[in-house]
């Protein structure tokens, strides 16, 4: 048979639409979805025939039942939420691809009431006049950080762009060559600088920058001294950087503002909890930095946002920049940010109730207990699976505390039926995807980022995967 003849044996859209199993799902699945999936599957079949070698053509028979099953399956898949919860078994607490910081369960009602109802977003209820959407968080940020004023934009990348564009457009900004950070995606300090209209003057060397390097670079066109926290890497060995204090002193002497991109924005000294020192927002305010920017969804543990704090003079200027409107945050973000920041009024509350802080400060004993519980649940299922509890390390992630190794407990799973890659893939393709990591050819589930409510999902998924 030639290809043309073979193609003419493929079922038509109408034939498939009238197939009993397809008719059955039309009550549940919108017709337009069914139609598009029928067309796609016919096209797929056509392509299959067209790409077939001539000598294979005689063996080909169209499998209508198989095609229908495929259509039904793709229809249901299409109707599922694409953006949905996953189980994070990687142990990376701030996993950028999995949505970074988790919001606290306790703020659910608050955020939803603002999102689904009218709100005080831009009205001052005391005067009845128009209010500012920033006002909801300004006082609390001032209270926690000691800063003079604050505003919030879409993310920290936007914050840096707005700050440089407002303070240094067509002027020069001096920054150390050791701090020309790339965060990922297209966020690189030199490129952000260019986009903002500010001119980058990079000074010093990758490993060493001295105060005199900044001093020598100062000109009539200098608009700001910029410090960028190298949050996702460390330069070790023969190094020197100018401290924030020295930079601020220099700025004061020559009357030029100092700007700091802090990256993560930690509001609690994490050393108290056994982690390495990560510069806090409060330290920068105390050092006298004029403008500081940081993320809402890294170590702060809130929604995606870029927080700008510092001198009121500059914040006022930024509010007048048209970019502010383009970068503005919506009410969902504002509600989640305000509710998250409230926890910080009491440090113990913040550590206990913000999932990010709770997970990175969690001790080994509770993690071990979780590992034992999950292991017992899995053993009860009598799966054809070998399970071992092991010591390992989790990571903070999100480009924060890159060298920190958090001791953890993991379950190592090995199946006789499936290779480690098959197991990883099948778990990832579950209705609630389970994201694991492969290490030394073994599948690993790190209990640090697993919630108790995940156990039953994991058991059910493994049952399905191994049956
Ligand atoms: C993460 C980070 C950014 C970007 O922040 P987003 O909130 O992801 O836009 C910028 N600068 C530094 C130093 C960072 O660590």
GROMACS .gro file of C-alpha atoms and ligand atoms in nm:
model
  482
    1UNK     CA    1   0.000   0.000   0.000
    2UNK     CA    2   0.131   0.350  -0.070
    3UNK     CA    3   0.127   0.635   0.180
    4UNK     CA    4  -0.166   0.817   0.018
    5UNK     CA    5  -0.387   0.511   0.043
    6UNK     CA    6  -0.280   0.448   0.398
    7UNK     CA    7  -0.359   0.805   0.498
    8UNK     CA    8  -0.708   0.767   0.355
    9UNK     CA    9  -0.771   0.483   0.600
   10UNK     CA   10  -0.728   0.716   0.899
   11UNK     CA   11  -1.056   0.791   1.079
   12UNK     CA   12  -1.217   1.132   1.026
   13UNK     CA   13  -1.286   1.384   1.302
   14UNK     CA   14  -1.655   1.297   1.284
   15UNK     CA   15  -1.596   0.926   1.314
   16UNK     CA   16  -1.388   0.977   1.626
   17UNK     CA   17  -1.635   1.227   1.769
   18UNK     CA   18  -1.907   0.964   1.736
   19UNK     CA   19  -1.706   0.691   1.900
   20UNK     CA   20  -1.883   0.570   2.214
   21UNK     CA   21  -1.594   0.644   2.452
   22UNK     CA   22  -1.558   0.995   2.313
   23UNK     CA   23  -1.932   1.062   2.343
   24UNK     CA   24  -1.907   0.950   2.705
   25UNK     CA   25  -1.657   1.220   2.801
   26UNK     CA   26  -1.844   1.502   2.625
   27UNK     CA   27  -2.055   1.548   2.938
   28UNK     CA   28  -1.742   1.629   3.134
   29UNK     CA   29  -1.499   1.776   2.883
   30UNK     CA   30  -1.585   2.084   2.678
   31UNK     CA   31  -1.641   2.005   2.310
   32UNK     CA   32  -1.369   2.243   2.189
   33UNK     CA   33  -1.113   2.054   2.395
   34UNK     CA   34  -1.228   1.717   2.260
   35UNK     CA   35  -1.218   1.849   1.905
   36UNK     CA   36  -0.869   1.988   1.935
   37UNK     CA   37  -0.740   1.664   2.089
   38UNK     CA   38  -0.905   1.460   1.809
   39UNK     CA   39  -0.740   1.681   1.546
   40UNK     CA   40  -0.405   1.662   1.719
   41UNK     CA   41  -0.418   1.285   1.742
   42UNK     CA   42  -0.514   1.245   1.375
   43UNK     CA   43  -0.226   1.474   1.281
   44UNK     CA   44   0.006   1.268   1.498
   45UNK     CA   45  -0.103   0.954   1.320
   46UNK     CA   46  -0.056   1.120   0.978
   47UNK     CA   47   0.295   1.227   1.072
   48UNK     CA   48   0.368   0.873   1.183
   49UNK     CA   49   0.266   0.736   0.843
   50UNK     CA   50   0.448   1.011   0.652
   51UNK     CA   51   0.776   0.946   0.829
   52UNK     CA   52   0.752   0.567   0.788
   53UNK     CA   53   1.000   0.378   0.567
   54UNK     CA   54   0.832   0.232   0.255
   55UNK     CA   55   0.907  -0.129   0.354
   56UNK     CA   56   0.730  -0.080   0.691
   57UNK     CA   57   0.405   0.043   0.536
   58UNK     CA   58   0.254  -0.301   0.482
   59UNK     CA   59   0.272  -0.381   0.855
   60UNK     CA   60   0.090  -0.065   0.956
   61UNK     CA   61  -0.272  -0.086   1.072
   62UNK     CA   62  -0.451   0.205   1.227
   63UNK     CA   63  -0.541   0.119   1.585
   64UNK     CA   64  -0.864   0.317   1.634
   65UNK     CA   65  -0.923   0.191   1.988
   66UNK     CA   66  -0.571   0.295   2.086
   67UNK     CA   67  -0.623   0.634   1.926
   68UNK     CA   68  -0.947   0.686   2.118
   69UNK     CA   69  -0.781   0.592   2.448
   70UNK     CA   70  -0.507   0.842   2.373
   71UNK     CA   71  -0.765   1.115   2.295
   72UNK     CA   72  -0.953   1.051   2.617
   73UNK     CA   73  -0.634   1.058   2.820
   74UNK     CA   74  -0.512   1.382   2.662
   75UNK     CA   75  -0.851   1.543   2.721
   76UNK     CA   76  -0.834   1.471   3.093
   77UNK     CA   77  -0.474   1.588   3.110
   78UNK     CA   78  -0.567   1.911   2.935
   79UNK     CA   79  -0.837   1.981   3.194
   80UNK     CA   80  -0.605   1.936   3.490
   81UNK     CA   81  -0.443   2.245   3.639
   82UNK     CA   82  -0.102   2.283   3.484
   83UNK     CA   83   0.021   2.501   3.765
   84UNK     CA   84  -0.035   2.282   4.066
   85UNK     CA   85   0.122   2.165   4.386
   86UNK     CA   86   0.419   1.930   4.376
   87UNK     CA   87   0.594   1.735   4.647
   88UNK     CA   88   0.948   1.863   4.690
   89UNK     CA   89   1.172   1.572   4.779
   90UNK     CA   90   1.491   1.750   4.672
   91UNK     CA   91   1.572   1.905   5.008
   92UNK     CA   92   1.632   2.241   4.835
   93UNK     CA   93   1.425   2.471   5.053
   94UNK     CA   94   1.409   2.775   4.824
   95UNK     CA   95   1.374   2.590   4.495
   96UNK     CA   96   1.332   2.857   4.229
   97UNK     CA   97   1.180   2.617   3.976
   98UNK     CA   98   0.932   2.494   4.235
   99UNK     CA   99   0.821   2.842   4.338
  100UNK     CA  100   1.076   2.947   4.604
  101UNK     CA  101   0.932   3.040   4.945
  102UNK     CA  102   0.614   2.873   5.071
  103UNK     CA  103   0.358   3.096   5.235
  104UNK     CA  104   0.244   3.011   5.583
  105UNK     CA  105  -0.082   2.817   5.608
  106UNK     CA  106  -0.190   3.065   5.871
  107UNK     CA  107  -0.222   3.354   5.627
  108UNK     CA  108  -0.454   3.167   5.390
  109UNK     CA  109  -0.776   3.331   5.507
  110UNK     CA  110  -0.626   3.678   5.515
  111UNK     CA  111  -0.489   3.660   5.164
  112UNK     CA  112  -0.801   3.501   5.022
  113UNK     CA  113  -1.034   3.757   5.178
  114UNK     CA  114  -0.839   4.037   5.009
  115UNK     CA  115  -0.814   3.849   4.681
  116UNK     CA  116  -1.180   3.754   4.651
  117UNK     CA  117  -1.336   4.067   4.796
  118UNK     CA  118  -1.299   4.443   4.764
  119UNK     CA  119  -1.021   4.572   4.983
  120UNK     CA  120  -0.852   4.876   5.133
  121UNK     CA  121  -0.581   4.848   4.867
  122UNK     CA  122  -0.579   5.215   4.775
  123UNK     CA  123  -0.820   5.383   5.009
  124UNK     CA  124  -0.748   5.546   5.340
  125UNK     CA  125  -1.049   5.443   5.547
  126UNK     CA  126  -0.988   5.719   5.801
  127UNK     CA  127  -1.018   6.000   5.550
  128UNK     CA  128  -1.210   5.830   5.271
  129UNK     CA  129  -0.947   5.965   5.032
  130UNK     CA  130  -0.724   5.781   4.795
  131UNK     CA  131  -0.448   5.591   4.975
  132UNK     CA  132  -0.123   5.429   4.871
  133UNK     CA  133  -0.089   5.058   4.813
  134UNK     CA  134   0.249   5.067   4.985
  135UNK     CA  135   0.107   5.212   5.305
  136UNK     CA  136   0.001   4.866   5.425
  137UNK     CA  137   0.356   4.748   5.471
  138UNK     CA  138   0.558   5.067   5.518
  139UNK     CA  139   0.511   5.098   5.894
  140UNK     CA  140   0.583   4.735   5.961
  141UNK     CA  141   0.895   4.736   5.742
  142UNK     CA  142   1.012   5.052   5.920
  143UNK     CA  143   0.946   4.892   6.255
  144UNK     CA  144   1.137   4.572   6.175
  145UNK     CA  145   1.429   4.719   5.982
  146UNK     CA  146   1.470   5.068   6.128
  147UNK     CA  147   1.459   5.221   5.778
  148UNK     CA  148   1.317   5.566   5.711
  149UNK     CA  149   1.081   5.463   5.432
  150UNK     CA  150   0.993   5.169   5.208
  151UNK     CA  151   0.817   5.063   4.890
  152UNK     CA  152   0.750   4.736   4.714
  153UNK     CA  153   0.775   4.628   4.349
  154UNK     CA  154   0.737   4.306   4.155
  155UNK     CA  155   1.069   4.146   4.242
  156UNK     CA  156   1.420   4.238   4.340
  157UNK     CA  157   1.535   4.257   3.978
  158UNK     CA  158   1.272   4.527   3.920
  159UNK     CA  159   1.378   4.695   4.243
  160UNK     CA  160   1.740   4.722   4.128
  161UNK     CA  161   1.634   4.852   3.787
  162UNK     CA  162   1.405   5.113   3.942
  163UNK     CA  163   1.666   5.223   4.194
  164UNK     CA  164   1.944   5.265   3.938
  165UNK     CA  165   1.711   5.422   3.682
  166UNK     CA  166   1.591   5.674   3.937
  167UNK     CA  167   1.917   5.758   4.110
  168UNK     CA  168   2.172   5.723   3.834
  169UNK     CA  169   2.021   5.757   3.488
  170UNK     CA  170   2.286   5.891   3.248
  171UNK     CA  171   2.530   5.898   3.536
  172UNK     CA  172   2.792   5.664   3.672
  173UNK     CA  173   2.761   5.392   3.934
  174UNK     CA  174   3.075   5.246   4.087
  175UNK     CA  175   3.076   4.877   4.167
  176UNK     CA  176   3.345   4.622   4.255
  177UNK     CA  177   3.445   4.371   3.987
  178UNK     CA  178   3.403   4.101   4.249
  179UNK     CA  179   3.033   4.182   4.268
  180UNK     CA  180   2.920   4.170   3.906
  181UNK     CA  181   2.670   3.900   3.991
  182UNK     CA  182   2.461   3.690   3.757
  183UNK     CA  183   2.152   3.562   3.934
  184UNK     CA  184   2.013   3.344   3.659
  185UNK     CA  185   1.789   3.406   3.364
  186UNK     CA  186   1.897   3.739   3.227
  187UNK     CA  187   1.968   3.914   3.554
  188UNK     CA  188   2.328   4.026   3.545
  189UNK     CA  189   2.438   4.341   3.716
  190UNK     CA  190   2.614   4.490   3.409
  191UNK     CA  191   2.308   4.429   3.193
  192UNK     CA  192   2.060   4.559   3.448
  193UNK     CA  193   2.278   4.865   3.482
  194UNK     CA  194   2.274   4.921   3.107
  195UNK     CA  195   1.898   4.878   3.092
  196UNK     CA  196   1.852   5.135   3.368
  197UNK     CA  197   2.048   5.396   3.176
  198UNK     CA  198   2.319   5.411   3.441
  199UNK     CA  199   2.682   5.372   3.338
  200UNK     CA  200   2.873   5.096   3.508
  201UNK     CA  201   3.215   5.185   3.639
  202UNK     CA  202   3.366   4.861   3.761
  203UNK     CA  203   3.665   4.885   3.989
  204UNK     CA  204   3.920   4.655   4.153
  205UNK     CA  205   3.982   4.294   4.057
  206UNK     CA  206   3.768   3.984   4.086
  207UNK     CA  207   3.928   3.880   4.415
  208UNK     CA  208   4.034   4.214   4.561
  209UNK     CA  209   3.882   4.558   4.567
  210UNK     CA  210   4.020   4.833   4.790
  211UNK     CA  211   3.868   5.158   4.909
  212UNK     CA  212   4.118   5.350   4.695
  213UNK     CA  213   3.975   5.177   4.387
  214UNK     CA  214   3.640   5.338   4.455
  215UNK     CA  215   3.803   5.670   4.544
  216UNK     CA  216   4.003   5.678   4.221
  217UNK     CA  217   3.694   5.614   4.012
  218UNK     CA  218   3.489   5.900   4.155
  219UNK     CA  219   3.410   6.171   3.904
  220UNK     CA  220   3.165   6.454   3.852
  221UNK     CA  221   2.930   6.201   3.699
  222UNK     CA  222   2.926   5.958   3.991
  223UNK     CA  223   2.569   5.915   4.109
  224UNK     CA  224   2.600   5.619   4.345
  225UNK     CA  225   2.829   5.362   4.501
  226UNK     CA  226   2.675   5.018   4.459
  227UNK     CA  227   2.734   4.713   4.674
  228UNK     CA  228   2.593   4.384   4.551
  229UNK     CA  229   2.569   4.095   4.792
  230UNK     CA  230   2.732   3.798   4.620
  231UNK     CA  231   2.451   3.582   4.746
  232UNK     CA  232   2.501   3.282   4.517
  233UNK     CA  233   2.879   3.247   4.525
  234UNK     CA  234   3.178   3.309   4.748
  235UNK     CA  235   3.522   3.426   4.649
  236UNK     CA  236   3.767   3.248   4.875
  237UNK     CA  237   4.142   3.268   4.933
  238UNK     CA  238   4.344   3.581   4.856
  239UNK     CA  239   4.057   3.828   4.875
  240UNK     CA  240   3.960   4.170   4.997
  241UNK     CA  241   3.636   4.358   4.978
  242UNK     CA  242   3.550   4.701   5.107
  243UNK     CA  243   3.316   4.676   5.403
  244UNK     CA  244   2.978   4.840   5.398
  245UNK     CA  245   3.093   5.069   5.677
  246UNK     CA  246   3.392   5.196   5.478
  247UNK     CA  247   3.179   5.244   5.169
  248UNK     CA  248   2.918   5.441   5.363
  249UNK     CA  249   3.190   5.659   5.516
  250UNK     CA  250   3.325   5.731   5.170
  251UNK     CA  251   2.976   5.808   5.042
  252UNK     CA  252   2.916   6.052   5.327
  253UNK     CA  253   3.252   6.222   5.270
  254UNK     CA  254   3.181   6.292   4.905
  255UNK     CA  255   2.805   6.325   4.944
  256UNK     CA  256   2.716   6.038   4.710
  257UNK     CA  257   2.449   5.783   4.806
  258UNK     CA  258   2.536   5.419   4.871
  259UNK     CA  259   2.302   5.158   4.727
  260UNK     CA  260   2.301   4.793   4.824
  261UNK     CA  261   2.142   4.499   4.644
  262UNK     CA  262   2.117   4.256   4.934
  263UNK     CA  263   1.961   3.972   4.736
  264UNK     CA  264   1.794   3.756   4.993
  265UNK     CA  265   1.683   3.998   5.259
  266UNK     CA  266   1.722   3.811   5.584
  267UNK     CA  267   1.552   3.983   5.874
  268UNK     CA  268   1.682   3.751   6.145
  269UNK     CA  269   2.042   3.675   6.238
  270UNK     CA  270   2.058   3.312   6.130
  271UNK     CA  271   2.382   3.249   6.321
  272UNK     CA  272   2.169   3.205   6.632
  273UNK     CA  273   2.024   2.899   6.464
  274UNK     CA  274   2.352   2.742   6.367
  275UNK     CA  275   2.374   2.875   6.011
  276UNK     CA  276   2.648   3.088   5.860
  277UNK     CA  277   2.625   3.462   5.888
  278UNK     CA  278   2.415   3.610   5.611
  279UNK     CA  279   2.407   3.990   5.619
  280UNK     CA  280   2.075   4.107   5.758
  281UNK     CA  281   1.871   4.398   5.631
  282UNK     CA  282   1.902   4.558   5.974
  283UNK     CA  283   2.284   4.548   5.955
  284UNK     CA  284   2.273   4.742   5.630
  285UNK     CA  285   2.030   5.001   5.766
  286UNK     CA  286   2.246   5.043   6.074
  287UNK     CA  287   2.556   5.084   5.861
  288UNK     CA  288   2.384   5.384   5.703
  289UNK     CA  289   2.325   5.256   5.349
  290UNK     CA  290   2.099   5.502   5.166
  291UNK     CA  291   1.895   5.255   4.962
  292UNK     CA  292   1.869   4.877   5.010
  293UNK     CA  293   1.683   4.629   4.792
  294UNK     CA  294   1.595   4.264   4.860
  295UNK     CA  295   1.358   3.984   4.754
  296UNK     CA  296   1.032   3.891   4.921
  297UNK     CA  297   1.043   3.523   4.832
  298UNK     CA  298   1.394   3.420   4.929
  299UNK     CA  299   1.496   3.391   5.293
  300UNK     CA  300   1.228   3.640   5.396
  301UNK     CA  301   0.979   3.363   5.322
  302UNK     CA  302   0.702   3.567   5.162
  303UNK     CA  303   0.552   3.621   4.816
  304UNK     CA  304   0.752   3.724   4.512
  305UNK     CA  305   0.832   4.091   4.562
  306UNK     CA  306   1.116   4.339   4.556
  307UNK     CA  307   1.142   4.552   4.868
  308UNK     CA  308   1.316   4.887   4.855
  309UNK     CA  309   1.399   5.060   5.181
  310UNK     CA  310   1.603   5.357   5.290
  311UNK     CA  311   1.602   5.735   5.273
  312UNK     CA  312   1.262   5.892   5.219
  313UNK     CA  313   1.411   6.145   4.978
  314UNK     CA  314   1.502   5.868   4.734
  315UNK     CA  315   1.192   5.655   4.789
  316UNK     CA  316   0.976   5.960   4.705
  317UNK     CA  317   1.171   6.004   4.382
  318UNK     CA  318   1.123   5.639   4.293
  319UNK     CA  319   0.750   5.659   4.345
  320UNK     CA  320   0.744   5.931   4.078
  321UNK     CA  321   0.929   5.715   3.825
  322UNK     CA  322   0.687   5.575   3.562
  323UNK     CA  323   0.858   5.238   3.600
  324UNK     CA  324   0.700   5.212   3.945
  325UNK     CA  325   0.361   5.172   3.780
  326UNK     CA  326   0.498   4.908   3.546
  327UNK     CA  327   0.655   4.718   3.834
  328UNK     CA  328   0.369   4.751   4.076
  329UNK     CA  329   0.254   4.459   4.287
  330UNK     CA  330  -0.102   4.336   4.302
  331UNK     CA  331  -0.328   4.300   4.603
  332UNK     CA  332  -0.254   3.930   4.648
  333UNK     CA  333   0.113   4.003   4.688
  334UNK     CA  334   0.048   4.296   4.920
  335UNK     CA  335  -0.179   4.087   5.140
  336UNK     CA  336   0.066   3.797   5.156
  337UNK     CA  337   0.359   4.028   5.222
  338UNK     CA  338   0.188   4.221   5.499
  339UNK     CA  339   0.074   3.899   5.666
  340UNK     CA  340   0.422   3.745   5.633
  341UNK     CA  341   0.597   4.050   5.774
  342UNK     CA  342   0.367   4.050   6.079
  343UNK     CA  343   0.532   3.727   6.194
  344UNK     CA  344   0.861   3.911   6.221
  345UNK     CA  345   0.731   4.130   6.501
  346UNK     CA  346   0.814   3.828   6.716
  347UNK     CA  347   1.122   3.637   6.606
  348UNK     CA  348   1.015   3.302   6.757
  349UNK     CA  349   0.687   3.323   6.568
  350UNK     CA  350   0.871   3.391   6.244
  351UNK     CA  351   1.098   3.090   6.288
  352UNK     CA  352   0.809   2.863   6.383
  353UNK     CA  353   0.544   2.979   6.142
  354UNK     CA  354   0.722   3.073   5.822
  355UNK     CA  355   0.787   2.748   5.633
  356UNK     CA  356   1.117   2.871   5.484
  357UNK     CA  357   1.269   2.962   5.819
  358UNK     CA  358   1.123   2.655   5.986
  359UNK     CA  359   1.271   2.425   5.723
  360UNK     CA  360   1.618   2.575   5.717
  361UNK     CA  361   1.645   2.580   6.096
  362UNK     CA  362   1.490   2.236   6.150
  363UNK     CA  363   1.710   2.011   6.365
  364UNK     CA  364   1.814   1.664   6.258
  365UNK     CA  365   1.595   1.481   6.513
  366UNK     CA  366   1.255   1.592   6.380
  367UNK     CA  367   1.377   1.518   6.028
  368UNK     CA  368   1.487   1.171   6.136
  369UNK     CA  369   1.145   1.110   6.288
  370UNK     CA  370   0.980   1.210   5.961
  371UNK     CA  371   1.208   0.973   5.772
  372UNK     CA  372   1.115   0.687   6.007
  373UNK     CA  373   0.744   0.761   5.972
  374UNK     CA  374   0.753   0.775   5.594
  375UNK     CA  375   0.966   0.461   5.583
  376UNK     CA  376   0.717   0.276   5.805
  377UNK     CA  377   0.426   0.390   5.590
  378UNK     CA  378   0.608   0.265   5.281
  379UNK     CA  379   0.702  -0.068   5.441
  380UNK     CA  380   0.335  -0.126   5.530
  381UNK     CA  381   0.254  -0.118   5.157
  382UNK     CA  382   0.485  -0.417   5.102
  383UNK     CA  383   0.615  -0.267   4.780
  384UNK     CA  384   0.883  -0.428   4.570
  385UNK     CA  385   1.123  -0.158   4.674
  386UNK     CA  386   1.429  -0.140   4.890
  387UNK     CA  387   1.429   0.156   5.128
  388UNK     CA  388   1.722   0.280   5.326
  389UNK     CA  389   1.754   0.579   5.555
  390UNK     CA  390   2.078   0.772   5.503
  391UNK     CA  391   2.257   1.085   5.622
  392UNK     CA  392   2.288   1.358   5.365
  393UNK     CA  393   2.284   1.735   5.322
  394UNK     CA  394   2.008   1.969   5.208
  395UNK     CA  395   2.059   2.309   5.051
  396UNK     CA  396   1.900   2.645   5.120
  397UNK     CA  397   1.867   2.722   4.747
  398UNK     CA  398   1.734   3.031   4.575
  399UNK     CA  399   2.089   3.157   4.540
  400UNK     CA  400   2.107   3.201   4.917
  401UNK     CA  401   2.377   3.069   5.150
  402UNK     CA  402   2.537   2.871   4.864
  403UNK     CA  403   2.795   2.693   5.077
  404UNK     CA  404   2.562   2.599   5.360
  405UNK     CA  405   2.523   2.224   5.399
  406UNK     CA  406   2.229   2.140   5.620
  407UNK     CA  407   2.260   1.790   5.771
  408UNK     CA  408   1.949   1.591   5.687
  409UNK     CA  409   1.799   1.243   5.659
  410UNK     CA  410   1.699   1.099   5.324
  411UNK     CA  411   1.529   0.784   5.208
  412UNK     CA  412   1.713   0.605   4.932
  413UNK     CA  413   1.481   0.403   4.710
  414UNK     CA  414   1.585   0.125   4.475
  415UNK     CA  415   1.356  -0.087   4.263
  416UNK     CA  416   1.439  -0.415   4.092
  417UNK     CA  417   1.187  -0.346   3.819
  418UNK     CA  418   1.267   0.013   3.729
  419UNK     CA  419   1.595   0.192   3.670
  420UNK     CA  420   1.664   0.495   3.883
  421UNK     CA  421   1.584   0.725   3.589
  422UNK     CA  422   1.254   0.550   3.521
  423UNK     CA  423   1.157   0.575   3.885
  424UNK     CA  424   1.245   0.944   3.896
  425UNK     CA  425   1.044   1.012   3.580
  426UNK     CA  426   0.738   0.814   3.686
  427UNK     CA  427   0.724   0.987   4.022
  428UNK     CA  428   0.757   1.324   3.851
  429UNK     CA  429   0.465   1.243   3.617
  430UNK     CA  430   0.216   1.165   3.894
  431UNK     CA  431  -0.102   1.375   3.929
  432UNK     CA  432   0.072   1.539   4.223
  433UNK     CA  433   0.425   1.530   4.087
  434UNK     CA  434   0.693   1.410   4.325
  435UNK     CA  435   1.026   1.578   4.254
  436UNK     CA  436   1.319   1.374   4.378
  437UNK     CA  437   1.690   1.381   4.318
  438UNK     CA  438   1.930   1.125   4.182
  439UNK     CA  439   2.258   1.091   4.360
  440UNK     CA  440   2.522   0.825   4.295
  441UNK     CA  441   2.270   0.644   4.077
  442UNK     CA  442   2.020   0.621   4.362
  443UNK     CA  443   1.683   0.789   4.402
  444UNK     CA  444   1.675   1.018   4.703
  445UNK     CA  445   1.386   1.174   4.892
  446UNK     CA  446   1.506   1.439   5.136
  447UNK     CA  447   1.269   1.467   5.432
  448UNK     CA  448   1.357   1.829   5.511
  449UNK     CA  449   1.120   1.960   5.243
  450UNK     CA  450   0.854   1.689   5.283
  451UNK     CA  451   0.536   1.766   5.476
  452UNK     CA  452   0.348   1.509   5.679
  453UNK     CA  453   0.050   1.542   5.449
  454UNK     CA  454   0.277   1.430   5.161
  455UNK     CA  455   0.333   1.078   5.305
  456UNK     CA  456   0.010   0.930   5.174
  457UNK     CA  457   0.064   1.082   4.828
  458UNK     CA  458   0.411   0.932   4.815
  459UNK     CA  459   0.283   0.587   4.920
  460UNK     CA  460  -0.001   0.595   4.668
  461UNK     CA  461   0.228   0.715   4.391
  462UNK     CA  462   0.485   0.443   4.455
  463UNK     CA  463   0.209   0.183   4.464
  464UNK     CA  464   0.092   0.296   4.119
  465UNK     CA  465   0.442   0.330   3.979
  466UNK     CA  466   0.553  -0.016   4.088
  467UNK     CA  467   0.236  -0.208   4.004
  468LIG     C1  468   1.804   3.693   4.384
  468LIG     C2  469   1.878   3.817   4.362
  468LIG     C3  470   1.828   3.915   4.275
  468LIG     C4  471   1.699   3.897   4.199
  468LIG     O1  472   1.592   3.892   4.287
  468LIG     P1  473   1.448   3.846   4.235
  468LIG     O2  474   1.359   3.875   4.350
  468LIG     O3  475   1.459   3.703   4.200
  468LIG     O4  476   1.417   3.930   4.116
  468LIG     C5  477   1.902   4.028   4.257
  468LIG     N1  478   2.020   4.046   4.322
  468LIG     C6  479   2.070   3.953   4.406
  468LIG     C7  480   2.202   3.980   4.472
  468LIG     C8  481   2.002   3.836   4.429
  468LIG     O5  482   2.052   3.744   4.512
   0.00000   0.00000   0.00000
